[in-house]
Structures are given as C-alpha cells and as structure tokens.
mmCIF file of N, CA and C in Angstrom:
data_model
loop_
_atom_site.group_PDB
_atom_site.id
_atom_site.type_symbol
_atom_site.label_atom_id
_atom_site.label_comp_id
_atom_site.label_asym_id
_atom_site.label_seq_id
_atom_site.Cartn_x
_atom_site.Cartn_y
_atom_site.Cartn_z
ATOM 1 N N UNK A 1 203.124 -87.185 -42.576
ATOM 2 C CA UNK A 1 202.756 -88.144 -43.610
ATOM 3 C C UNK A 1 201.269 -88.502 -43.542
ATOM 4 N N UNK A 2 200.923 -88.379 -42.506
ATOM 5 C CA UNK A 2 199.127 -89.010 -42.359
ATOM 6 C C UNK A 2 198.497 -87.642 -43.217
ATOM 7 N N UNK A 3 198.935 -86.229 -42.602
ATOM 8 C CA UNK A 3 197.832 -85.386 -43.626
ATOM 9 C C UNK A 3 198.245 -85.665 -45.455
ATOM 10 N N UNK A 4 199.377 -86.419 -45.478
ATOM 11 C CA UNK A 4 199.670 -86.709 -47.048
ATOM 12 C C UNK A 4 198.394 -87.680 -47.379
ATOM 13 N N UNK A 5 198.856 -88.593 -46.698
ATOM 14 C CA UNK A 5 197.624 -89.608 -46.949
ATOM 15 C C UNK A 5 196.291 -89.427 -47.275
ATOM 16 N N UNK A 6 195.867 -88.658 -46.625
ATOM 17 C CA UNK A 6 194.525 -88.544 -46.266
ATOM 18 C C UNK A 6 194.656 -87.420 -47.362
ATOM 19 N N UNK A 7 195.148 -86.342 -47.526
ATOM 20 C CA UNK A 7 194.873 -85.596 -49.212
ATOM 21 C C UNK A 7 194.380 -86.857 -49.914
ATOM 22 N N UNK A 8 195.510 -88.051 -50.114
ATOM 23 C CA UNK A 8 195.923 -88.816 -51.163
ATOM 24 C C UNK A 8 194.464 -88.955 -51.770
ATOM 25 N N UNK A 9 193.682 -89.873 -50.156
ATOM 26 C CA UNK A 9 192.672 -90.945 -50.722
ATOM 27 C C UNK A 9 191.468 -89.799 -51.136
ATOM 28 N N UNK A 10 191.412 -88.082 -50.692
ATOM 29 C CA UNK A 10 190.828 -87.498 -51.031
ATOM 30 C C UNK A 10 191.103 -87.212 -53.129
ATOM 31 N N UNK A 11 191.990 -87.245 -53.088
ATOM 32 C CA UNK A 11 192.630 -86.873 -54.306
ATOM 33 C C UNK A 11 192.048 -88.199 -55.365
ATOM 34 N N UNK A 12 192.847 -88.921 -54.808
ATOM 35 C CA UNK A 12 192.005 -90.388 -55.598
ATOM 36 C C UNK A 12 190.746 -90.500 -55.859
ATOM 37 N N UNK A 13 189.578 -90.558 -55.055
ATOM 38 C CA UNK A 13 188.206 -90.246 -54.767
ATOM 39 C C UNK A 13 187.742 -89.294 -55.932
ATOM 40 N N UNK A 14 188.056 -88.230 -55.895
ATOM 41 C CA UNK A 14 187.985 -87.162 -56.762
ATOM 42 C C UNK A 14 188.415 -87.516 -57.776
ATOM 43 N N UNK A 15 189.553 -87.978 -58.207
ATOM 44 C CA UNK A 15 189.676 -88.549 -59.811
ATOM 45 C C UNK A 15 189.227 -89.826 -59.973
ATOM 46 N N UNK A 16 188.751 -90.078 -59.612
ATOM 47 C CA UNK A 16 188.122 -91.626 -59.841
ATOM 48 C C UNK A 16 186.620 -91.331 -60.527
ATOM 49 N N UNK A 17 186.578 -90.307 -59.580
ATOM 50 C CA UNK A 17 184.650 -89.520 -59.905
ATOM 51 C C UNK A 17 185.103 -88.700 -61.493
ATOM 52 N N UNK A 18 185.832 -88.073 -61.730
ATOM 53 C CA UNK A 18 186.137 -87.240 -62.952
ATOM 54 C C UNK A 18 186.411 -88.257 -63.756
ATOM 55 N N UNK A 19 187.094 -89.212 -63.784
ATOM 56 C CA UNK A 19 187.317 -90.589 -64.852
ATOM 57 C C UNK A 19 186.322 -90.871 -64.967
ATOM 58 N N UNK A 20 185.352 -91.363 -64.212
ATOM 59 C CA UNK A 20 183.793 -92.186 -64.847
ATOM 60 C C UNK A 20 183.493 -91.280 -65.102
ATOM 61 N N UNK A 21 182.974 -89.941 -64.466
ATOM 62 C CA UNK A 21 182.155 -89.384 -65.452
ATOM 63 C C UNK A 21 182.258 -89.043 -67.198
ATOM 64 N N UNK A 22 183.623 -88.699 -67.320
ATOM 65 C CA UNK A 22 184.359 -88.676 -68.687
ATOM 66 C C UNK A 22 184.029 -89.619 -69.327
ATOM 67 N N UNK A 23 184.371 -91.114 -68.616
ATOM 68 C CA UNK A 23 184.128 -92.081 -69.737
ATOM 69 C C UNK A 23 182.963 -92.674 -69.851
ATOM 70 N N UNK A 24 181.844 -92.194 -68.927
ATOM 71 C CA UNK A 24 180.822 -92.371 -69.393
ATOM 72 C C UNK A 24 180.149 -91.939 -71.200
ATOM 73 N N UNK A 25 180.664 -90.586 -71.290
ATOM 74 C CA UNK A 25 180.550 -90.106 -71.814
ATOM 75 C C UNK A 25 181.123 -90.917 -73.531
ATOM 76 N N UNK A 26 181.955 -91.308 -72.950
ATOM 77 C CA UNK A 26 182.852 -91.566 -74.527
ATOM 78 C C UNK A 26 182.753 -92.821 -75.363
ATOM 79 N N UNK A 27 182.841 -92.866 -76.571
ATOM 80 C CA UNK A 27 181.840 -93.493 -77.809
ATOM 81 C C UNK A 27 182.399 -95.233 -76.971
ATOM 82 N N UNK A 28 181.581 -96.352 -77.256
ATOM 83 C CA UNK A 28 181.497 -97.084 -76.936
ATOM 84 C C UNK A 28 183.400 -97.950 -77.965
ATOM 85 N N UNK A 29 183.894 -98.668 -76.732
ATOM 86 C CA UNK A 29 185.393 -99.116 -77.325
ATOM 87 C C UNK A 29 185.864 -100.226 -76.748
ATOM 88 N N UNK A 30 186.788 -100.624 -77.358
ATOM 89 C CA UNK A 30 187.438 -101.763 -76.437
ATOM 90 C C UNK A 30 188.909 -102.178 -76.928
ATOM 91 N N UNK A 31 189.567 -101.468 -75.476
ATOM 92 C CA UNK A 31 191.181 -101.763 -75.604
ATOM 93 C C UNK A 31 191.559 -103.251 -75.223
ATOM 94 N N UNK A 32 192.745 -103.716 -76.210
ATOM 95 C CA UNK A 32 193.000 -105.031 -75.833
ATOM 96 C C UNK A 32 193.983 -105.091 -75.939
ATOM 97 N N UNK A 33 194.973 -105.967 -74.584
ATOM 98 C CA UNK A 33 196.706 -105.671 -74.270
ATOM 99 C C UNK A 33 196.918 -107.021 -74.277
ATOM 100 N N UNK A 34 197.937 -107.419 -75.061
ATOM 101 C CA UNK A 34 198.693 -108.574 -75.218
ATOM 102 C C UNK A 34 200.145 -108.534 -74.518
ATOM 103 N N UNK A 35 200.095 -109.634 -73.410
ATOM 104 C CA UNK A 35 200.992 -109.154 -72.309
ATOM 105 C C UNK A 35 201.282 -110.797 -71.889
ATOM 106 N N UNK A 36 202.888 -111.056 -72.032
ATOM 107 C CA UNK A 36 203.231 -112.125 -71.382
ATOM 108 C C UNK A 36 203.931 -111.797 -69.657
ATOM 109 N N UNK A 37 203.425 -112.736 -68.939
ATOM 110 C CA UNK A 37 203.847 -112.447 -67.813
ATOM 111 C C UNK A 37 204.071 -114.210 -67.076
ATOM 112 N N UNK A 38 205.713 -114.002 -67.256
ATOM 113 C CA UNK A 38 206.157 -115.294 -66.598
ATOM 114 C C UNK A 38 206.008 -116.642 -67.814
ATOM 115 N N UNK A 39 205.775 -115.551 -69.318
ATOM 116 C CA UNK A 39 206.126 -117.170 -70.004
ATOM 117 C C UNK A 39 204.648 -117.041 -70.030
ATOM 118 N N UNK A 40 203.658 -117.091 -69.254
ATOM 119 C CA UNK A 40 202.168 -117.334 -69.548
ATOM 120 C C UNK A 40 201.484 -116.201 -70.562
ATOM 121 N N UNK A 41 200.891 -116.935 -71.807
ATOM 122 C CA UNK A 41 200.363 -115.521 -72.350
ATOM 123 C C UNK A 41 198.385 -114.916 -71.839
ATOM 124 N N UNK A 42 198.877 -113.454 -71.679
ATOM 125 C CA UNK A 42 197.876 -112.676 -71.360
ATOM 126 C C UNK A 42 197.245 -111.491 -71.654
ATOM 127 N N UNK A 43 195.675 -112.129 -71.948
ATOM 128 C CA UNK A 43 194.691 -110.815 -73.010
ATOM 129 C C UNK A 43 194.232 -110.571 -72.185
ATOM 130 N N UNK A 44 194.742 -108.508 -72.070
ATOM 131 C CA UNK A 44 193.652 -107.706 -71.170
ATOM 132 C C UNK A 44 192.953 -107.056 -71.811
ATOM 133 N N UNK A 45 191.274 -107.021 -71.287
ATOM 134 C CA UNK A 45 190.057 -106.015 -72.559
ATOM 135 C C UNK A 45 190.164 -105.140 -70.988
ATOM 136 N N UNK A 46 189.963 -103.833 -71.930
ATOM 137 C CA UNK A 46 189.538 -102.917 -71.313
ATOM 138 C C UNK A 46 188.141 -102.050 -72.076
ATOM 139 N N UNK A 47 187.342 -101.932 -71.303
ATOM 140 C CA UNK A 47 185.388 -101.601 -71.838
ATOM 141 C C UNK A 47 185.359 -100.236 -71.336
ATOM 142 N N UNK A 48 185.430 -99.164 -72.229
ATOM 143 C CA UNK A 48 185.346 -97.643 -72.028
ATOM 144 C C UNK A 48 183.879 -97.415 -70.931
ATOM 145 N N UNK A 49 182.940 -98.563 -71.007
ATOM 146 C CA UNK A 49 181.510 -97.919 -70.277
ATOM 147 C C UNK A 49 180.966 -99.087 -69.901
ATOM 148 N N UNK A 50 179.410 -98.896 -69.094
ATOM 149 C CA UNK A 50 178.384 -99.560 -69.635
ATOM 150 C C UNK A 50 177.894 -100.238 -70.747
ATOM 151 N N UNK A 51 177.682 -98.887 -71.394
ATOM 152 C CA UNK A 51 177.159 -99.415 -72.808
ATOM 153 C C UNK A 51 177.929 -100.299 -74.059
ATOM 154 N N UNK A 52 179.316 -100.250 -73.773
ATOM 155 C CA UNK A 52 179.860 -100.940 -74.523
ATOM 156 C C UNK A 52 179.827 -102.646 -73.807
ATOM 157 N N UNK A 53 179.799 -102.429 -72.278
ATOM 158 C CA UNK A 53 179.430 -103.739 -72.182
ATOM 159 C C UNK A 53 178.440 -104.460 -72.428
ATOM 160 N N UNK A 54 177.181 -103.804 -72.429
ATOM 161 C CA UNK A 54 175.934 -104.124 -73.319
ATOM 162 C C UNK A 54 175.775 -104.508 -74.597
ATOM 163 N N UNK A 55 176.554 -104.341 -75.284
ATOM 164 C CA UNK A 55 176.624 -104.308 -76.727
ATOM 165 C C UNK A 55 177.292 -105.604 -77.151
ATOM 166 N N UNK A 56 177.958 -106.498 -75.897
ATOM 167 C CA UNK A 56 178.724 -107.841 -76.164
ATOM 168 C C UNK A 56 178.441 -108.381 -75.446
ATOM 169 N N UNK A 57 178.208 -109.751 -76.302
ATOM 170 C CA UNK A 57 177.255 -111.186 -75.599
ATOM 171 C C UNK A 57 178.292 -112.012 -75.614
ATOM 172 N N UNK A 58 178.175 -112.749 -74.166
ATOM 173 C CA UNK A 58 179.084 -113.689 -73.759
ATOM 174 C C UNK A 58 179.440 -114.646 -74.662
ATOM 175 N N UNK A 59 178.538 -115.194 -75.253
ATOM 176 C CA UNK A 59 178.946 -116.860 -76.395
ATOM 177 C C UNK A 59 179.182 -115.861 -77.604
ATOM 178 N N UNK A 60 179.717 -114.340 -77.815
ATOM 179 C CA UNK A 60 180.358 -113.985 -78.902
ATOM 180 C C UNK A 60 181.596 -113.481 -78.793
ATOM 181 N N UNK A 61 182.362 -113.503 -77.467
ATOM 182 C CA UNK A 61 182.806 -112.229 -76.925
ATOM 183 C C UNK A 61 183.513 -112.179 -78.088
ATOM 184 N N UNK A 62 184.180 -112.289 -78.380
ATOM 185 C CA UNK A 62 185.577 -112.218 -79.129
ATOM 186 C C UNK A 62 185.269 -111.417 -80.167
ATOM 187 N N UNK A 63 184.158 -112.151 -81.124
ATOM 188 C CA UNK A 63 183.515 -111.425 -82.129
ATOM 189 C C UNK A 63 183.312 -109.399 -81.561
ATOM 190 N N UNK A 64 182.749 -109.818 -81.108
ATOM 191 C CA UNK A 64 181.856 -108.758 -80.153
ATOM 192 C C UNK A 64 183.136 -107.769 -79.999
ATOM 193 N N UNK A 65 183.876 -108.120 -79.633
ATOM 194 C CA UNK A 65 185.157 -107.033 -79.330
ATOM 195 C C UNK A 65 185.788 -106.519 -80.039
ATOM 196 N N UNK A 66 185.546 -107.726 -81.496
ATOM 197 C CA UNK A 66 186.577 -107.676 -82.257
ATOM 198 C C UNK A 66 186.363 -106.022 -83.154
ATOM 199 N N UNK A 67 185.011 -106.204 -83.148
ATOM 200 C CA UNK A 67 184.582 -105.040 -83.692
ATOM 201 C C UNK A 67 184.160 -103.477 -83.191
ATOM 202 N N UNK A 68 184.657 -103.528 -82.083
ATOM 203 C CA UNK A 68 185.040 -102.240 -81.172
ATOM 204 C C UNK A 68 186.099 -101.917 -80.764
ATOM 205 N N UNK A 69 187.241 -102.543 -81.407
ATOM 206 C CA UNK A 69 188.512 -102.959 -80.380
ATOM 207 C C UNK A 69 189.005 -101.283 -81.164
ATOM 208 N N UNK A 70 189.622 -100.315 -80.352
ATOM 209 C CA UNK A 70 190.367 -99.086 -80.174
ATOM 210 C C UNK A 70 191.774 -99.278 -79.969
ATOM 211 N N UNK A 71 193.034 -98.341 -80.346
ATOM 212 C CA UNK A 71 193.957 -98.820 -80.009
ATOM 213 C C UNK A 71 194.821 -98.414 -78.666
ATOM 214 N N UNK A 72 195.500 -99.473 -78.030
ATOM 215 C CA UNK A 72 195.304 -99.459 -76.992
ATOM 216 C C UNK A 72 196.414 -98.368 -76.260
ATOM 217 N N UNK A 73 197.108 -98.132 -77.776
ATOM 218 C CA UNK A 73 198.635 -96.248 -77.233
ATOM 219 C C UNK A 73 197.400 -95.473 -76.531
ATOM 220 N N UNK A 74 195.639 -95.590 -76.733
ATOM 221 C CA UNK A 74 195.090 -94.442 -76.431
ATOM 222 C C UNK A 74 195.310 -94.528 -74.814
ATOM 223 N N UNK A 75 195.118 -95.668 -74.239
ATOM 224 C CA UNK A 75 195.455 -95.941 -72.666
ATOM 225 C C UNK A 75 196.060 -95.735 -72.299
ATOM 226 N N UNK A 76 197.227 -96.030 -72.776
ATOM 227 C CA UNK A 76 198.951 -95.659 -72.142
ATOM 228 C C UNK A 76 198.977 -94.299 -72.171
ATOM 229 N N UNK A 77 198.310 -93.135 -73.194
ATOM 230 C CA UNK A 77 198.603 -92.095 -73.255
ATOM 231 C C UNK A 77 197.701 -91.261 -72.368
ATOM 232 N N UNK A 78 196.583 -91.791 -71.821
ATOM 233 C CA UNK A 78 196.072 -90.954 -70.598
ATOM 234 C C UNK A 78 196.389 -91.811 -69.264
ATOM 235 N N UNK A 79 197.023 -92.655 -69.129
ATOM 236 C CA UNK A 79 197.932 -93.156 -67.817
ATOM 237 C C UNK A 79 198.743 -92.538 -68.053
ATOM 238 N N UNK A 80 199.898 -92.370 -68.891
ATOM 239 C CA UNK A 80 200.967 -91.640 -68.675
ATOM 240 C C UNK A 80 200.086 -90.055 -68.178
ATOM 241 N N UNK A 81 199.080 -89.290 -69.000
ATOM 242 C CA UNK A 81 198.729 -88.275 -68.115
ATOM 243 C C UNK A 81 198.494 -88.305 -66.949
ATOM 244 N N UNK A 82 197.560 -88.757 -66.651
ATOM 245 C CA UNK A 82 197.207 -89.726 -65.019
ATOM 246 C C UNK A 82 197.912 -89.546 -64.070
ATOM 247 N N UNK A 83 198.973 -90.036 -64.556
ATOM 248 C CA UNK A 83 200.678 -90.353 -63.615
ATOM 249 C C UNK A 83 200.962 -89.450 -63.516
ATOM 250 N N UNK A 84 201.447 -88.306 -64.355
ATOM 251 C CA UNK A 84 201.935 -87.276 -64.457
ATOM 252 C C UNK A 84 201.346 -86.132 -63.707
ATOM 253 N N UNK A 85 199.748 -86.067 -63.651
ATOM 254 C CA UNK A 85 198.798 -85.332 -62.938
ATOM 255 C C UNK A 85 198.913 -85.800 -61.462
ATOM 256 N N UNK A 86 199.187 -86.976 -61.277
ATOM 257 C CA UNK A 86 199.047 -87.466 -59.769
ATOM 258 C C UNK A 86 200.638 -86.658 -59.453
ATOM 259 N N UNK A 87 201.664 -87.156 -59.557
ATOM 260 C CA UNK A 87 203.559 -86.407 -59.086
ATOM 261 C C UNK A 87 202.792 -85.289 -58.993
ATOM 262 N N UNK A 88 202.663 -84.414 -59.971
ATOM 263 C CA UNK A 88 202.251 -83.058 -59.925
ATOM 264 C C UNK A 88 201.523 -82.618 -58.393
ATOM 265 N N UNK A 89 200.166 -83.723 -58.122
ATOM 266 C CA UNK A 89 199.893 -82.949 -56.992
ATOM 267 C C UNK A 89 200.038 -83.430 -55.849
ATOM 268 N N UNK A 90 201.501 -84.522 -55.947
ATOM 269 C CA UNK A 90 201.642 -85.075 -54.599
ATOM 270 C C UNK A 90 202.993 -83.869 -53.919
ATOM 271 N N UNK A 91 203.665 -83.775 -55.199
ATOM 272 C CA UNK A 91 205.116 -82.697 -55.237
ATOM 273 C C UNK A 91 204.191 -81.209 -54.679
ATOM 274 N N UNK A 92 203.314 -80.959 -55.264
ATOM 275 C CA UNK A 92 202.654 -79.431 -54.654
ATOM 276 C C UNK A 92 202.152 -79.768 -53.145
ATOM 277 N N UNK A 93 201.414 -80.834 -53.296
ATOM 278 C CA UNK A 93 200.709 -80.880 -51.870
ATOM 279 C C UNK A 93 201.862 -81.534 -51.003
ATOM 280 N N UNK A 94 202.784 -82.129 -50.936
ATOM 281 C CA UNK A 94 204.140 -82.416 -49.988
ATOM 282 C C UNK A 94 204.738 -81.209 -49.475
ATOM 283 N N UNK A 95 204.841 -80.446 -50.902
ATOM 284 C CA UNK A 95 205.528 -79.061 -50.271
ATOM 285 C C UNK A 95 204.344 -77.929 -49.493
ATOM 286 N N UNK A 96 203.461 -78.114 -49.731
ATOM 287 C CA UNK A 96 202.252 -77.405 -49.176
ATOM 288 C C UNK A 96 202.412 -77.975 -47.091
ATOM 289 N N UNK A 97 202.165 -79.115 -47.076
ATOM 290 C CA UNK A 97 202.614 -79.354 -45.852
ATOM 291 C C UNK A 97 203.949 -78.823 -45.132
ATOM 292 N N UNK A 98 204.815 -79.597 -46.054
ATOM 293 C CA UNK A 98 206.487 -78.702 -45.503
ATOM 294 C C UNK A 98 206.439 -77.396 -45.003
ATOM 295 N N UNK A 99 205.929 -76.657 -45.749
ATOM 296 C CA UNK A 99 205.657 -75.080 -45.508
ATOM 297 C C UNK A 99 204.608 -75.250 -44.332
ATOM 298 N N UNK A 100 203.631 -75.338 -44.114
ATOM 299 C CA UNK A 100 202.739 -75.119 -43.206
ATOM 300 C C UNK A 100 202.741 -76.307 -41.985
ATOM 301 N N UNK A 101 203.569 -77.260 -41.983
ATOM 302 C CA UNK A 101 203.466 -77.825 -40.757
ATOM 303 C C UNK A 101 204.042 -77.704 -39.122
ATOM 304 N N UNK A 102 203.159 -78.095 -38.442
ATOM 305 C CA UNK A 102 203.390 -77.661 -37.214
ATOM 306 C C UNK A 102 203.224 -78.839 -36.397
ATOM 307 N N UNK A 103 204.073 -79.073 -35.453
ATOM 308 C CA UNK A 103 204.126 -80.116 -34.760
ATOM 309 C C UNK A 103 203.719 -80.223 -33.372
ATOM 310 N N UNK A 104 203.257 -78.972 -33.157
ATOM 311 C CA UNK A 104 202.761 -78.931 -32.091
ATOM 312 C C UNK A 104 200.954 -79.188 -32.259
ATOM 313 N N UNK A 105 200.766 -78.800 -33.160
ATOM 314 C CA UNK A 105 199.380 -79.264 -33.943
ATOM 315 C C UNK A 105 198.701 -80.444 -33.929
ATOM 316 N N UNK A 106 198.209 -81.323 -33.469
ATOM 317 C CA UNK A 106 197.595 -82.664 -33.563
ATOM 318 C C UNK A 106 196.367 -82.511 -33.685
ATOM 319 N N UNK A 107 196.182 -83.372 -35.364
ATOM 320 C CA UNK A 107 194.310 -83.526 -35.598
ATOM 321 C C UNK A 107 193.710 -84.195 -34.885
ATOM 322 N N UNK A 108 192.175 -83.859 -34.626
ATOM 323 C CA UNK A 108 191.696 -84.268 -33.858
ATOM 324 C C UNK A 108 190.844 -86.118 -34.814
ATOM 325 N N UNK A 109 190.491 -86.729 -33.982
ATOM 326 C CA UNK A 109 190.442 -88.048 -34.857
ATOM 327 C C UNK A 109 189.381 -88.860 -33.961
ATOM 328 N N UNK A 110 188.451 -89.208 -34.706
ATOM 329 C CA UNK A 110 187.171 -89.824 -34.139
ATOM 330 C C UNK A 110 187.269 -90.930 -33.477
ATOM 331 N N UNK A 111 186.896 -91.078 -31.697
ATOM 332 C CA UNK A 111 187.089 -92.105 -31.252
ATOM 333 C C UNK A 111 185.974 -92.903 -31.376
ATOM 334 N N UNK A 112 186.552 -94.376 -31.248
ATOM 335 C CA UNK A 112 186.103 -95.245 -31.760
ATOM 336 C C UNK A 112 185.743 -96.533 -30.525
ATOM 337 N N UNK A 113 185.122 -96.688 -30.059
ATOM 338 C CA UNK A 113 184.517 -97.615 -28.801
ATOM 339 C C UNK A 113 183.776 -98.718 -29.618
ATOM 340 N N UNK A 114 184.420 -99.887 -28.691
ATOM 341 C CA UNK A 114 183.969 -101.306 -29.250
ATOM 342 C C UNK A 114 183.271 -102.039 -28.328
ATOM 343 N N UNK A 115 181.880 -102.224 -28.230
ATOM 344 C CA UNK A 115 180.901 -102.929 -26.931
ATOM 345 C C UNK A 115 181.292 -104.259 -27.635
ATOM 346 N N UNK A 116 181.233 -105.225 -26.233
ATOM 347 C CA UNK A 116 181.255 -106.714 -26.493
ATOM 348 C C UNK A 116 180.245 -107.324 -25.470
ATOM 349 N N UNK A 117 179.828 -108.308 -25.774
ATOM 350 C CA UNK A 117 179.229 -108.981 -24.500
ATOM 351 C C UNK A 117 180.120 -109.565 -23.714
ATOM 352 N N UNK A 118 180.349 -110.104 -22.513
ATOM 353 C CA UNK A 118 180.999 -110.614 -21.591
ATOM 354 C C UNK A 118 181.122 -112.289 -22.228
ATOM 355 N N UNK A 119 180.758 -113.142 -22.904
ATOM 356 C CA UNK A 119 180.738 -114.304 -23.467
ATOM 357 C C UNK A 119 180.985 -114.243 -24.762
ATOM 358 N N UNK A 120 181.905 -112.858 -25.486
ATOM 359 C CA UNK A 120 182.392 -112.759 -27.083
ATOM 360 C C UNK A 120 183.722 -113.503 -27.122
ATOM 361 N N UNK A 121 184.604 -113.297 -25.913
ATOM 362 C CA UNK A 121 185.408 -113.766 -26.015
ATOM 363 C C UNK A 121 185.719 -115.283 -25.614
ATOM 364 N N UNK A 122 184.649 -115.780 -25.048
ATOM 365 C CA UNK A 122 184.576 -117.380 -24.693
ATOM 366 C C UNK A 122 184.726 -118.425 -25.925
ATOM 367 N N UNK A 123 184.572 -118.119 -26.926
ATOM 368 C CA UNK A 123 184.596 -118.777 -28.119
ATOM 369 C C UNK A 123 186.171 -118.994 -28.607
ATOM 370 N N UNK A 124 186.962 -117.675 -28.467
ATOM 371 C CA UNK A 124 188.308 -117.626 -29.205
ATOM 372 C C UNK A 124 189.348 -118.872 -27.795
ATOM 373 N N UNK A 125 188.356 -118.701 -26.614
ATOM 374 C CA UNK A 125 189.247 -119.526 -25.889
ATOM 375 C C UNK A 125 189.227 -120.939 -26.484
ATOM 376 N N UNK A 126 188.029 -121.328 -26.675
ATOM 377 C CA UNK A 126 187.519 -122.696 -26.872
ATOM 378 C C UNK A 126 188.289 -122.944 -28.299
ATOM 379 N N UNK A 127 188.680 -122.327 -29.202
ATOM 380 C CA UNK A 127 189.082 -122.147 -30.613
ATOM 381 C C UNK A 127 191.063 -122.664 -29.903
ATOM 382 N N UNK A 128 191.343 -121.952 -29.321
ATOM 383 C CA UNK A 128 192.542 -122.060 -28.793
ATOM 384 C C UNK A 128 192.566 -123.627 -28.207
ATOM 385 N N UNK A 129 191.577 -124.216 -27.284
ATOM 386 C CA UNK A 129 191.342 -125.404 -26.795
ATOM 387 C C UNK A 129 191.783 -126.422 -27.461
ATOM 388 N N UNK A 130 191.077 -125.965 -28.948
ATOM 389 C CA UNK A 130 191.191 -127.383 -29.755
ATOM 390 C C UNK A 130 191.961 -127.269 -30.294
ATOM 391 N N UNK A 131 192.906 -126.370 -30.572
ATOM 392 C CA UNK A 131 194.172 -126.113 -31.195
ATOM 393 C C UNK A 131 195.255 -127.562 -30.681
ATOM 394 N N UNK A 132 195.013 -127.144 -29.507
ATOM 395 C CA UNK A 132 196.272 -128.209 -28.324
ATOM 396 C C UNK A 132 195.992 -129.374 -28.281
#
C-alpha cells in the first residue's frame, strides 16, 4: 500500500500541474453552485484563472460575476472525467503492483536525525509543572 500511495501523491502532483496549465489557458468564467447544506443556504463561485479574478472588484462582486457566470454541468462534467481518470489509474497501477510485488523487497527511505539541545526539553517539563 505505501508504493500505492506514493504513485498516488505522484499522480495527483501531475494532474494538478495539467489542470492549471489547461485552465490557465481558458476564456475567462465563473461557475456558481447553489447548495444547501444542513438547512443553511450555500453560494459556491468557482474562477476558471487569474485573469478572471482580475476582472472582478470586490464592492461589485456579484455584478462582476454576474456577467461571466458559465454553467456550472461544465464542472460536474470534467469532475466526473477527473474521477473517472483517477479509478482508471488507481485499478491499473493496484494491479501493476499485484503483479510485480515482492516482499522480500524493502525501499530504501531517507533517514531522518533530529539534533536538540540538552535544555529543549526543559520547557515541556515546566509546561507539565503548571498543569498540576
């Protein structure tokens, strides 16, 4: 499970970098989700870029949005891709391990040494002191 992991946050990393760069790219928008949660009502904006955040001034927002606002099936429909792209390469890369793992195998993993001064820990005593 750890080499799963560690694909994972590689995997993530990597689409995180391919998402901004994409939406850098794409015409300036703004998705807005009307969402009750618990009885409380709740407006989520979502800002395709930079530049669309540039383009809206705080004492207008509303205005400001109103007139970029995109609809928001376009979100759901590249999360649902998203989602679908992520199973895809957790199901390949799970079975990629299955097949190739070995247990006699252990990665090697960067040790990690922690210097203290001899008086770091005099403080947590004194912290404990006044506890009592």
């Amino acid at each position: 499970m750890d080499e799963l992991k560690i694909r994972w946050n590689d995997y993530q990393r990597e689409r995180w970098l391919a998402l901004s760069e994409s939406n850098v790219r794409r015409l300036p928008a703004v998705y807005v989700h009307d969402k009750d949660w618990d009885d409380d009502p709740h407006r989520c904006f979502i800002f395709t870029n930079e530049r669309t955040l540039k383009q809206i001034r705080w004492r207008h927002f509303l205005s400001d949005c109103e007139s970029m606002v995109a609809e928001y099936a376009e979100v759901e429909k590249l999360l649902a891709e998203e989602i679908d792209r992520a199973n895809a390469w957790l199901v390949e890369n799970h079975q990629d391990i299955q097949e190739n793992f070995n247990s006699t195998v252990v990665k090697l993993r960067k040790k990690r040494k922690i210097i203290m001064t001899e008086s770091a820990l005099d403080d947590l005593s004194k912290i404990d002191a006044d506890k009592k």
